[in-house]
Short mmCIF file of C-alpha atoms (C1' of nucleotides) in Angstrom, two decimals:
data_model
loop_
_atom_site.label_atom_id
_atom_site.label_comp_id
_atom_site.label_asym_id
_atom_site.label_seq_id
_atom_site.Cartn_x
_atom_site.Cartn_y
_atom_site.Cartn_z
CA MET A 1 22.76 -16.10 18.33
CA SER A 2 22.70 -16.83 14.65
CA LYS A 3 23.48 -14.23 12.09
CA ILE A 4 20.85 -12.23 10.24
CA ARG A 5 20.75 -13.66 6.72
CA LEU A 6 20.43 -10.93 4.08
CA LEU A 7 19.42 -10.94 0.42
CA LEU A 8 20.41 -7.89 -1.63
CA VAL A 9 18.13 -6.90 -4.50
CA ASP A 10 19.23 -4.04 -6.74
CA ASP A 11 19.73 -3.79 -10.46
CA HIS A 12 22.99 -1.89 -10.02
CA GLU A 13 26.02 -4.04 -9.28
CA ILE A 14 27.74 -0.98 -7.85
CA VAL A 15 25.07 -0.56 -5.22
CA ARG A 16 25.27 -4.21 -4.23
CA ALA A 17 29.05 -3.96 -3.98
CA GLY A 18 28.71 -1.01 -1.64
CA LEU A 19 26.26 -2.91 0.53
CA ARG A 20 28.56 -5.93 0.62
CA MET A 21 31.36 -3.75 1.93
CA LEU A 22 29.05 -2.25 4.50
CA PHE A 23 27.90 -5.55 5.95
CA LEU A 24 31.39 -7.00 6.16
CA ALA A 25 31.80 -4.78 9.18
CA GLU A 26 28.70 -6.19 10.88
CA PRO A 27 29.51 -9.46 12.62
CA ASP A 28 25.87 -10.38 13.18
CA MET A 29 24.87 -10.10 9.55
CA GLU A 30 25.74 -12.09 6.48
CA ILE A 31 24.75 -11.74 2.85
CA VAL A 32 23.45 -15.07 1.63
CA GLY A 33 22.56 -13.97 -1.88
CA GLU A 34 22.02 -11.21 -4.38
CA ALA A 35 19.54 -10.53 -7.16
CA GLY A 36 19.56 -8.00 -9.96
CA GLY A 37 15.83 -7.95 -10.60
CA GLY A 38 12.44 -8.78 -9.17
CA ALA A 39 12.15 -12.19 -10.80
CA ASP A 40 15.59 -13.20 -9.58
CA ALA A 41 14.69 -11.98 -6.11
CA ILE A 42 11.64 -14.22 -5.92
CA ARG A 43 13.68 -17.25 -6.92
CA ALA A 44 16.46 -16.34 -4.50
CA VAL A 45 14.05 -16.05 -1.60
CA ALA A 46 12.55 -19.43 -2.41
CA ASP A 47 15.99 -21.00 -2.54
CA LEU A 48 17.79 -19.24 0.29
CA HIS A 49 15.08 -18.24 2.77
CA PRO A 50 16.82 -15.09 3.96
CA ASP A 51 15.70 -13.31 7.13
CA VAL A 52 15.68 -9.89 5.52
CA VAL A 53 15.45 -8.80 1.89
CA LEU A 54 16.96 -5.43 1.05
CA MET A 55 14.74 -4.46 -1.86
CA ASP A 56 15.32 -1.67 -4.33
CA VAL A 57 11.99 -0.16 -5.38
CA ALA A 58 12.59 1.00 -8.92
CA MET A 59 14.02 -1.66 -11.17
CA PRO A 60 13.49 -2.41 -14.85
CA GLY A 61 11.19 -5.33 -15.55
CA MET A 62 9.54 -6.49 -12.36
CA ASN A 63 9.86 -3.65 -9.90
CA GLY A 64 10.37 -3.88 -6.16
CA ILE A 65 6.73 -3.36 -5.33
CA GLU A 66 5.56 -6.33 -7.34
CA ALA A 67 8.47 -8.47 -6.17
CA THR A 68 7.65 -7.60 -2.57
CA ARG A 69 4.01 -8.49 -3.03
CA ARG A 70 4.90 -11.89 -4.43
CA ILE A 71 7.57 -12.69 -1.89
CA LYS A 72 5.27 -11.87 1.00
CA GLU A 73 2.56 -13.94 -0.61
CA ALA A 74 4.74 -17.01 -0.84
CA ASN A 75 6.92 -16.31 2.17
CA PRO A 76 5.20 -14.17 4.79
CA GLU A 77 7.88 -14.68 7.42
CA THR A 78 10.54 -12.99 5.30
CA ALA A 79 11.02 -9.35 6.26
CA ILE A 80 11.44 -6.89 3.42
CA LEU A 81 13.20 -3.56 3.83
CA ALA A 82 12.67 -1.10 0.99
CA LEU A 83 15.91 0.65 0.14
CA THR A 84 15.30 3.32 -2.43
CA MET A 85 16.51 6.48 -4.06
CA TYR A 86 13.05 7.98 -4.03
CA GLU A 87 11.56 9.56 -0.96
CA ASP A 88 8.23 9.49 -2.65
CA GLU A 89 4.86 9.28 -1.03
CA GLN A 90 3.32 7.04 -3.66
CA TYR A 91 6.16 4.51 -3.58
CA PHE A 92 6.18 4.64 0.19
CA PHE A 93 2.57 3.58 0.55
CA GLU A 94 2.74 1.10 -2.29
CA MET A 95 5.70 -0.67 -0.71
CA LEU A 96 4.10 -0.82 2.71
CA ASN A 97 0.92 -2.03 1.13
CA ALA A 98 2.87 -4.70 -0.71
CA GLY A 99 4.20 -5.96 2.59
CA ALA A 100 7.46 -4.15 3.28
CA SER A 101 8.38 -3.87 6.96
CA GLY A 102 10.60 -0.87 6.51
CA TYR A 103 11.48 1.99 4.22
CA ILE A 104 14.82 3.73 4.11
CA PRO A 105 16.46 5.92 1.46
CA LYS A 106 19.85 5.10 0.02
CA ARG A 107 21.19 8.38 1.29
CA ALA A 108 20.67 7.24 4.88
CA ALA A 109 23.66 6.76 7.17
CA PRO A 110 25.05 3.20 7.30
CA ASP A 111 24.24 3.07 11.00
CA ASP A 112 20.62 3.76 10.21
CA LEU A 113 20.60 0.99 7.65
CA VAL A 114 21.99 -1.68 9.94
CA SER A 115 19.67 -0.45 12.65
CA ALA A 116 16.74 -0.79 10.27
CA ILE A 117 17.77 -4.32 9.37
CA ARG A 118 17.92 -5.37 13.00
CA VAL A 119 14.48 -3.88 13.56
CA VAL A 120 12.75 -5.55 10.64
CA SER A 121 14.55 -8.85 11.27
CA GLN A 122 12.62 -9.03 14.53
CA GLY A 123 9.35 -8.45 12.73
CA ASN A 124 9.14 -4.82 13.75
CA VAL A 125 8.68 -1.81 11.51
CA PHE A 126 11.31 0.78 10.64
CA LEU A 127 10.45 4.00 8.84
CA TYR A 128 13.05 6.59 7.98
CA ALA A 129 12.52 10.03 9.45
CA SER A 130 11.87 11.81 6.17
CA LEU A 131 9.17 9.29 5.26
CA ALA A 132 7.44 9.26 8.61
CA ARG A 133 5.63 12.49 7.88
CA PHE A 134 3.62 10.70 5.20
CA LEU A 135 1.94 8.72 7.91
CA LEU A 136 0.44 11.74 9.58
CA ASN A 137 0.55 14.52 7.05
CA GLU A 138 -1.87 12.92 4.60
CA VAL A 139 -1.41 14.96 1.47
CA LEU A 140 1.28 17.56 1.07
CA PRO A 141 0.46 20.38 -1.33
CA THR A 142 3.72 20.13 -3.19
CA HIS A 143 2.31 20.82 -6.59
CA ASP A 144 5.08 23.10 -7.72
CA ALA A 145 4.48 22.97 -11.45
CA LYS A 146 7.67 24.13 -13.05
CA ALA A 147 6.60 25.17 -16.51
CA GLY A 148 8.65 26.53 -19.35
CA ASP A 149 11.71 24.51 -20.22
CA SER A 150 13.46 22.83 -23.09
CA LEU A 151 10.15 21.65 -24.46
CA THR A 152 9.10 25.19 -25.20
CA GLU A 153 12.18 25.70 -27.30
CA GLU A 154 12.35 22.32 -28.97
CA LEU A 155 8.80 21.95 -30.17
CA THR A 156 6.64 24.30 -32.18
CA PRO A 157 3.25 25.35 -30.79
CA ARG A 158 1.48 23.11 -33.25
CA GLU A 159 3.67 20.19 -32.28
CA ARG A 160 2.96 20.73 -28.60
CA GLU A 161 -0.72 20.79 -29.44
CA VAL A 162 -0.48 17.50 -31.31
CA LEU A 163 1.65 15.98 -28.56
CA THR A 164 -0.96 16.91 -25.99
CA HIS A 165 -3.68 15.16 -27.95
CA ILE A 166 -1.49 12.09 -28.42
CA ALA A 167 -0.80 11.97 -24.70
CA GLU A 168 -4.49 12.15 -24.02
CA GLY A 169 -4.86 8.91 -25.91
CA LYS A 170 -6.33 10.10 -29.16
CA THR A 171 -5.54 8.43 -32.49
CA ASN A 172 -4.20 10.37 -35.44
CA ARG A 173 -7.64 10.26 -36.98
CA GLU A 174 -9.28 11.75 -33.89
CA ILE A 175 -6.66 14.46 -33.59
CA ALA A 176 -7.15 15.35 -37.23
CA ASP A 177 -10.86 15.77 -36.64
CA VAL A 178 -10.28 18.07 -33.69
CA LEU A 179 -7.68 20.22 -35.42
CA ILE A 180 -9.52 20.11 -38.76
CA ILE A 181 -6.46 18.92 -40.66
CA SER A 182 -5.55 15.74 -42.50
CA PRO A 183 -4.59 12.62 -40.55
CA LYS A 184 -1.43 12.60 -42.61
CA THR A 185 -0.50 16.00 -41.29
CA VAL A 186 -0.99 14.80 -37.75
CA ASP A 187 1.23 11.89 -38.62
CA ARG A 188 3.76 14.30 -40.04
CA HIS A 189 3.78 16.31 -36.81
CA ARG A 190 4.11 13.14 -34.78
CA GLU A 191 7.11 12.09 -36.84
CA ASN A 192 8.77 15.47 -36.34
CA ILE A 193 8.12 15.36 -32.62
CA MET A 194 9.58 11.89 -32.29
CA GLN A 195 12.58 12.85 -34.36
CA LYS A 196 13.25 15.98 -32.30
CA LEU A 197 12.89 14.24 -28.97
CA ASN A 198 14.46 10.96 -30.05
CA LEU A 199 11.40 8.99 -29.01
CA HIS A 200 9.97 6.08 -30.92
CA SER A 201 6.48 5.24 -29.73
CA ARG A 202 3.30 6.82 -28.46
CA VAL A 203 3.97 5.35 -25.05
CA GLU A 204 7.24 7.23 -24.84
CA LEU A 205 5.53 10.37 -26.05
CA VAL A 206 2.90 10.23 -23.33
CA LYS A 207 5.50 9.72 -20.63
CA TYR A 208 7.48 12.65 -21.99
CA ALA A 209 4.34 14.81 -22.03
CA ILE A 210 3.58 13.89 -18.45
CA SER A 211 7.13 14.58 -17.29
CA ARG A 212 6.92 18.06 -18.86
CA GLY A 213 3.55 18.79 -17.35
CA LEU A 214 1.80 18.96 -20.72
CA ILE A 215 -0.91 16.73 -19.37
CA ARG A 216 -1.81 15.47 -15.94
CA VAL A 217 -2.55 11.91 -14.96
CA GLU A 218 -5.76 10.93 -13.16
CA MET B 1 29.80 9.78 20.27
CA SER B 2 27.67 11.20 23.01
CA LYS B 3 25.22 9.09 24.91
CA ILE B 4 21.52 9.01 24.16
CA ARG B 5 19.85 10.95 26.97
CA LEU B 6 16.68 9.29 28.20
CA LEU B 7 13.73 10.47 30.23
CA LEU B 8 11.54 7.77 31.81
CA VAL B 9 7.85 8.56 32.23
CA ASP B 10 5.73 6.02 34.08
CA ASP B 11 3.52 6.26 37.11
CA HIS B 12 4.85 2.98 38.54
CA GLU B 13 8.12 3.30 40.37
CA ILE B 14 8.71 -0.39 39.90
CA VAL B 15 8.58 -0.05 36.10
CA ARG B 16 11.05 2.80 36.18
CA ALA B 17 13.35 0.75 38.38
CA GLY B 18 13.28 -2.08 35.87
CA LEU B 19 14.10 0.29 33.06
CA ARG B 20 16.96 1.80 35.07
CA MET B 21 18.48 -1.64 35.48
CA LEU B 22 18.03 -2.34 31.82
CA PHE B 23 19.82 0.77 30.63
CA LEU B 24 22.73 0.34 33.01
CA ALA B 25 23.86 -2.36 30.62
CA GLU B 26 23.78 -0.03 27.63
CA PRO B 27 26.93 2.09 27.50
CA ASP B 28 25.56 4.46 24.90
CA MET B 29 22.48 5.41 26.88
CA GLU B 30 21.94 7.29 30.09
CA ILE B 31 18.86 8.16 32.05
CA VAL B 32 18.85 11.87 32.75
CA GLY B 33 15.54 12.02 34.53
CA GLU B 34 12.29 10.41 35.50
CA ALA B 35 8.71 11.53 35.79
CA GLY B 36 5.71 9.88 37.40
CA GLY B 37 3.05 11.71 35.41
CA GLY B 38 2.32 13.81 32.35
CA ALA B 39 2.71 17.17 34.00
CA ASP B 40 6.02 16.17 35.54
CA ALA B 41 7.14 14.89 32.18
CA ILE B 42 6.52 18.21 30.47
CA ARG B 43 8.53 20.06 33.11
CA ALA B 44 11.31 17.49 32.94
CA VAL B 45 11.64 17.80 29.19
CA ALA B 46 11.82 21.57 29.45
CA ASP B 47 14.53 21.33 32.10
CA LEU B 48 16.59 18.42 30.84
CA HIS B 49 16.11 18.34 27.06
CA PRO B 50 16.42 14.58 26.71
CA ASP B 51 16.93 12.97 23.33
CA VAL B 52 14.26 10.35 23.86
CA VAL B 53 11.27 10.22 26.18
CA LEU B 54 10.04 6.77 27.14
CA MET B 55 6.38 7.54 27.63
CA ASP B 56 3.81 5.36 29.30
CA VAL B 57 0.44 5.81 27.66
CA ALA B 58 -2.02 5.21 30.46
CA MET B 59 -1.30 7.29 33.54
CA PRO B 60 -3.50 8.94 36.14
CA GLY B 61 -3.86 12.68 35.72
CA MET B 62 -2.46 13.81 32.42
CA ASN B 63 -2.07 10.71 30.29
CA GLY B 64 0.74 9.95 27.88
CA ILE B 65 -1.17 11.05 24.81
CA GLU B 66 -1.79 14.54 26.06
CA ALA B 67 1.72 14.81 27.49
CA THR B 68 3.18 13.72 24.16
CA ARG B 69 1.15 16.30 22.30
CA ARG B 70 2.34 19.10 24.54
CA ILE B 71 5.96 18.03 24.56
CA LYS B 72 6.12 17.82 20.77
CA GLU B 73 4.46 21.21 20.54
CA ALA B 74 7.03 22.89 22.74
CA ASN B 75 9.95 20.65 21.83
CA PRO B 76 9.59 19.10 18.37
CA GLU B 77 13.13 17.74 18.26
CA THR B 78 12.53 15.45 21.22
CA ALA B 79 11.70 11.92 20.16
CA ILE B 80 8.96 10.16 22.06
CA LEU B 81 8.70 6.40 22.30
CA ALA B 82 5.40 5.07 23.55
CA LEU B 83 5.94 2.20 25.98
CA THR B 84 2.69 0.68 26.98
CA MET B 85 0.89 -2.29 28.38
CA TYR B 86 -1.89 -2.00 25.85
CA GLU B 87 -1.58 -3.25 22.31
CA ASP B 88 -4.61 -1.33 21.42
CA GLU B 89 -5.48 0.13 18.09
CA GLN B 90 -7.05 3.25 19.50
CA TYR B 91 -4.10 4.15 21.70
CA PHE B 92 -1.72 3.34 18.90
CA PHE B 93 -3.16 5.87 16.49
CA GLU B 94 -3.70 8.50 19.11
CA MET B 95 -0.08 8.31 20.19
CA LEU B 96 1.18 8.53 16.64
CA ASN B 97 -1.12 11.46 16.00
CA ALA B 98 0.13 13.14 19.13
CA GLY B 99 3.66 12.92 17.76
CA ALA B 100 5.19 9.70 19.04
CA SER B 101 7.98 8.31 16.89
CA GLY B 102 7.61 4.78 18.11
CA TYR B 103 5.33 2.36 19.83
CA ILE B 104 6.41 -0.71 21.76
CA PRO B 105 4.65 -2.86 24.35
CA LYS B 106 6.16 -3.49 27.75
CA ARG B 107 6.22 -7.20 27.06
CA ALA B 108 8.78 -6.66 24.29
CA ALA B 109 12.28 -8.07 24.64
CA PRO B 110 14.86 -5.69 26.12
CA ASP B 111 16.82 -5.88 22.89
CA ASP B 112 13.81 -4.62 21.00
CA LEU B 113 13.45 -1.76 23.42
CA VAL B 114 17.03 -0.53 23.14
CA SER B 115 16.79 -1.01 19.40
CA ALA B 116 13.67 1.11 19.31
CA ILE B 117 15.36 3.83 21.34
CA ARG B 118 18.28 3.96 18.96
CA VAL B 119 15.90 4.20 16.01
CA VAL B 120 13.77 7.02 17.36
CA SER B 121 16.81 8.88 18.69
CA GLN B 122 17.83 9.31 15.05
CA GLY B 123 14.45 10.71 14.14
CA ASN B 124 13.25 7.49 12.58
CA VAL B 125 10.10 5.53 13.35
CA PHE B 126 9.90 2.23 15.22
CA LEU B 127 6.72 0.20 15.37
CA TYR B 128 6.50 -3.08 17.19
CA ALA B 129 5.53 -6.07 15.11
CA SER B 130 2.16 -6.67 16.71
CA LEU B 131 1.18 -3.07 16.09
CA ALA B 132 2.36 -2.90 12.52
CA ARG B 133 -0.73 -4.60 11.17
CA PHE B 134 -2.79 -1.61 12.27
CA LEU B 135 -0.95 0.42 9.72
CA LEU B 136 -1.74 -1.86 6.85
CA ASN B 137 -5.23 -2.66 7.96
CA GLU B 138 -6.42 0.80 8.80
CA VAL B 139 -4.27 3.66 7.64
CA LEU B 140 -3.15 2.47 4.24
CA PRO B 141 -6.41 1.28 2.73
CA THR B 142 -8.14 4.53 3.56
CA HIS B 143 -5.22 6.55 2.32
CA ASP B 144 -4.50 5.03 -1.02
CA ALA B 145 -7.95 3.80 -1.82
CA LYS B 146 -7.86 6.53 -4.43
CA ALA B 147 -4.61 5.29 -5.92
CA GLY B 148 -3.29 1.81 -5.89
CA ASP B 149 -5.54 -0.69 -4.28
CA SER B 150 -8.11 -1.52 -6.89
CA LEU B 151 -5.23 -2.56 -9.09
CA THR B 152 -4.08 -5.10 -6.59
CA GLU B 153 -7.44 -6.76 -6.54
CA GLU B 154 -8.37 -6.46 -10.18
CA LEU B 155 -5.20 -7.62 -11.85
CA THR B 156 -3.28 -10.85 -11.42
CA PRO B 157 0.46 -10.71 -10.65
CA ARG B 158 1.28 -11.70 -14.18
CA GLU B 159 -0.97 -9.03 -15.55
CA ARG B 160 0.62 -6.37 -13.39
CA GLU B 161 4.00 -7.53 -14.64
CA VAL B 162 2.93 -7.27 -18.26
CA LEU B 163 1.35 -3.89 -17.61
CA THR B 164 4.59 -2.60 -16.16
CA HIS B 165 6.48 -3.63 -19.26
CA ILE B 166 3.88 -2.05 -21.53
CA ALA B 167 4.09 1.17 -19.57
CA GLU B 168 7.85 1.14 -19.97
CA GLY B 169 7.30 1.33 -23.71
CA LYS B 170 8.07 -2.22 -24.74
CA THR B 171 6.27 -3.94 -27.62
CA ASN B 172 4.56 -7.27 -27.16
CA ARG B 173 7.48 -8.93 -28.91
CA GLU B 174 10.00 -7.37 -26.52
CA ILE B 175 7.94 -8.26 -23.48
CA ALA B 176 7.66 -11.84 -24.70
CA ASP B 177 11.44 -12.05 -24.96
CA VAL B 178 11.89 -10.78 -21.42
CA LEU B 179 9.27 -13.06 -19.88
CA ILE B 180 10.21 -16.00 -22.11
CA ILE B 181 6.67 -16.55 -23.29
CA SER B 182 4.92 -16.25 -26.63
CA PRO B 183 4.01 -12.80 -28.00
CA LYS B 184 0.51 -14.13 -28.28
CA THR B 185 0.40 -14.76 -24.56
CA VAL B 186 1.55 -11.22 -23.91
CA ASP B 187 -1.21 -10.09 -26.22
CA ARG B 188 -3.64 -12.24 -24.31
CA HIS B 189 -2.61 -10.65 -21.00
CA ARG B 190 -2.87 -7.19 -22.52
CA GLU B 191 -6.37 -7.96 -23.73
CA ASN B 192 -7.41 -9.15 -20.29
CA ILE B 193 -5.92 -6.08 -18.64
CA MET B 194 -7.71 -3.72 -21.01
CA GLN B 195 -10.95 -5.59 -20.56
CA LYS B 196 -10.70 -5.52 -16.76
CA LEU B 197 -9.77 -1.85 -16.58
CA ASN B 198 -11.99 -0.75 -19.44
CA LEU B 199 -9.06 0.81 -21.27
CA HIS B 200 -8.51 0.63 -25.01
CA SER B 201 -4.98 1.62 -25.93
CA ARG B 202 -1.41 1.40 -24.76
CA VAL B 203 -1.45 5.13 -24.07
CA GLU B 204 -4.31 4.68 -21.64
CA LEU B 205 -2.52 1.73 -20.06
CA VAL B 206 0.65 3.73 -19.43
CA LYS B 207 -1.29 6.58 -17.86
CA TYR B 208 -3.12 4.11 -15.66
CA ALA B 209 0.15 2.49 -14.63
CA ILE B 210 1.62 5.87 -13.77
CA SER B 211 -1.41 6.94 -11.77
CA ARG B 212 -1.16 3.73 -9.73
CA GLY B 213 2.56 4.08 -9.18
CA LEU B 214 3.47 0.97 -11.13
CA ILE B 215 6.10 2.93 -12.98
CA ARG B 216 7.63 6.35 -12.56
CA VAL B 217 8.20 9.15 -15.01
CA GLU B 218 11.23 11.23 -14.58
"C1'" DA C 1 -15.11 -34.19 -8.04
"C1'" DT C 2 -16.41 -30.34 -10.55
"C1'" DC C 3 -15.82 -25.33 -11.33
"C1'" DT C 4 -13.07 -21.15 -11.54
"C1'" DT C 5 -8.98 -18.70 -11.99
"C1'" DT C 6 -4.65 -18.14 -13.97
"C1'" DG C 7 -1.30 -18.76 -17.38
"C1'" DT C 8 -0.13 -20.49 -21.53
"C1'" DG C 9 -0.63 -20.60 -26.65
"C1'" DG C 10 -2.68 -20.51 -31.81
"C1'" DG C 11 -5.19 -18.12 -36.15
"C1'" DG C 12 -7.05 -14.31 -38.23
"C1'" DC C 13 -8.27 -9.49 -39.56
"C1'" DG C 14 -8.98 -4.60 -39.80
"C1'" DA C 15 -7.01 -0.63 -37.99
"C1'" DA C 16 -3.36 2.07 -36.39
"C1'" DT C 17 1.35 3.02 -35.94
"C1'" DC C 18 5.89 4.17 -37.49
"C1'" DC C 19 9.07 5.44 -40.96
"C1'" DC C 20 10.49 6.51 -45.36
"C1'" DC C 21 9.64 9.10 -49.93
"C1'" DC C 22 7.53 13.36 -52.00
"C1'" DA C 23 5.29 18.25 -52.57
"C1'" DT C 24 3.15 23.30 -51.78
"C1'" DA C 25 2.57 27.56 -49.27
"C1'" DC C 26 3.37 31.20 -45.99
"C1'" DG C 27 6.17 34.27 -43.26
"C1'" DC C 28 10.31 36.09 -41.67
"C1'" DG C 29 15.05 37.21 -41.27
"C1'" DA C 30 19.71 37.71 -43.54
"C1'" DT D 1 15.79 37.46 -52.93
"C1'" DC D 2 17.05 33.34 -50.94
"C1'" DG D 3 16.87 30.40 -47.46
"C1'" DC D 4 14.85 28.48 -43.27
"C1'" DG D 5 11.34 27.08 -40.33
"C1'" DT D 6 6.54 26.01 -39.91
"C1'" DA D 7 2.36 23.93 -41.42
"C1'" DT D 8 0.07 21.55 -44.66
"C1'" DG D 9 -0.77 17.20 -47.41
"C1'" DG D 10 -0.08 12.46 -50.33
"C1'" DG D 11 1.85 7.43 -51.23
"C1'" DG D 12 3.66 3.33 -49.69
"C1'" DG D 13 5.01 -0.38 -46.73
"C1'" DA D 14 6.57 -3.11 -42.77
"C1'" DT D 15 5.19 -3.64 -38.27
"C1'" DT D 16 2.34 -3.42 -34.38
"C1'" DC D 17 -1.95 -3.06 -32.16
"C1'" DG D 18 -6.58 -4.18 -30.77
"C1'" DC D 19 -9.96 -7.50 -30.75
"C1'" DC D 20 -12.33 -11.52 -31.96
"C1'" DC D 21 -12.20 -16.86 -32.36
"C1'" DC D 22 -10.23 -21.12 -30.22
"C1'" DA D 23 -7.69 -24.57 -26.92
"C1'" DC D 24 -5.26 -26.91 -22.68
"C1'" DA D 25 -2.84 -27.48 -18.15
"C1'" DA D 26 -2.14 -26.49 -13.32
"C1'" DA D 27 -3.88 -24.88 -9.05
"C1'" DG D 28 -7.45 -23.60 -5.80
"C1'" DA D 29 -11.98 -23.22 -4.32
"C1'" DT D 30 -16.45 -25.11 -3.39
#
DNA sequence: ATCTTTGTGGGGCGAATCCCCCATACGCGA
DNA sequence: TCGCGTATGGGGGATTCGCCCCACAAAGAT
């Protein structure tokens, strides 16, 4: 029986080193390559044709979801096992939709990981216990909005108001019209907000606002 | 390490005999009981508390679906692996809904079967390759039709890649450097994305990307 | 063999953003 | 009373954005 050929994809060298150590102890598995990002992963799959790709989901640049989609498109026989820090419903479905054959968190026991690799290498599907509930539970009402934090102390009420409008997508001009103040004043508030939070673009502001629950997406 | 305690449930003695022979070769598994029908299976689980129940789906009297439902109700920690002759979509979903942690056809290789047992004994989910497509074809589209699928069809891979970078807060110039293309090409992709999605600013793009799970806010 | 899609680029232009400078006024606590 | 924070506003300028125009090559579909 030939060994299961593995490709490791994770942007953290430390994580890959840990996985290398882990698979040294498995005589029926060998690591044939590594990639630090989605684009590298696609090239590596094309070059090496691994049996199983261990794919991190969240990576800078091309993330694991997109990389998975493209690998499966070009190489359907390659099994992809999502290995992630996030036990998140959205990621879970996105990865399966992209073509992943398995989903396992990084906190899982090593035995579970090697077991998952054997399963997906045969074309079967492995889902970690904590993720399985997503299949049947549909939507979990886990909307525990934790309000009141550093934001309340760092920003003034007016600044929070301006930040909310910015996060909603309004321009300075539009915000000025709503608040009945000068566009320059809105700009002034925006500057102060960015300075306080050490952010440097509207995109960063909107992500900050979302993370603090100031606005809600969709 | 203690052995995985198995209960065999099948109305055909000959099938159970085959399984007995199979598991004799597995030192980490032992058969603690057998049942020839659903009602017997429920009693056997109550008496023996096996780790994994190998459950035939189609049986005279109480079938495997109903038996699974009742066993999981009274004994949620018992893992149930559906072992069936039918690779049928209807049975597949009904068994999962009833609480089965795995689904494997009888024609599967013995190695796949023992692998599946090890997986479900840990609380994880095993789905045989030929059944996996049901998940992607039926469950996922209906589930995330509200979040994630339109994006896959509307945007090209390159556009999704550019959108991810935009949502991370990069400027066109920075994205161009990463992708090794001209800033004008990035701008071109951005224009196409906005046109396709009917969005008109980077802020709207980032919120869209977040709502579709392309990036994550922490 | 032609058409469409995708990806790649260029030029230009008005608007908006982002980051400095500056100022006035109010309220509140030390 | 003297700061200090908050809110208000102006000027300027480098950069980026958003949206038009245009083109060409490769790959797939029809």
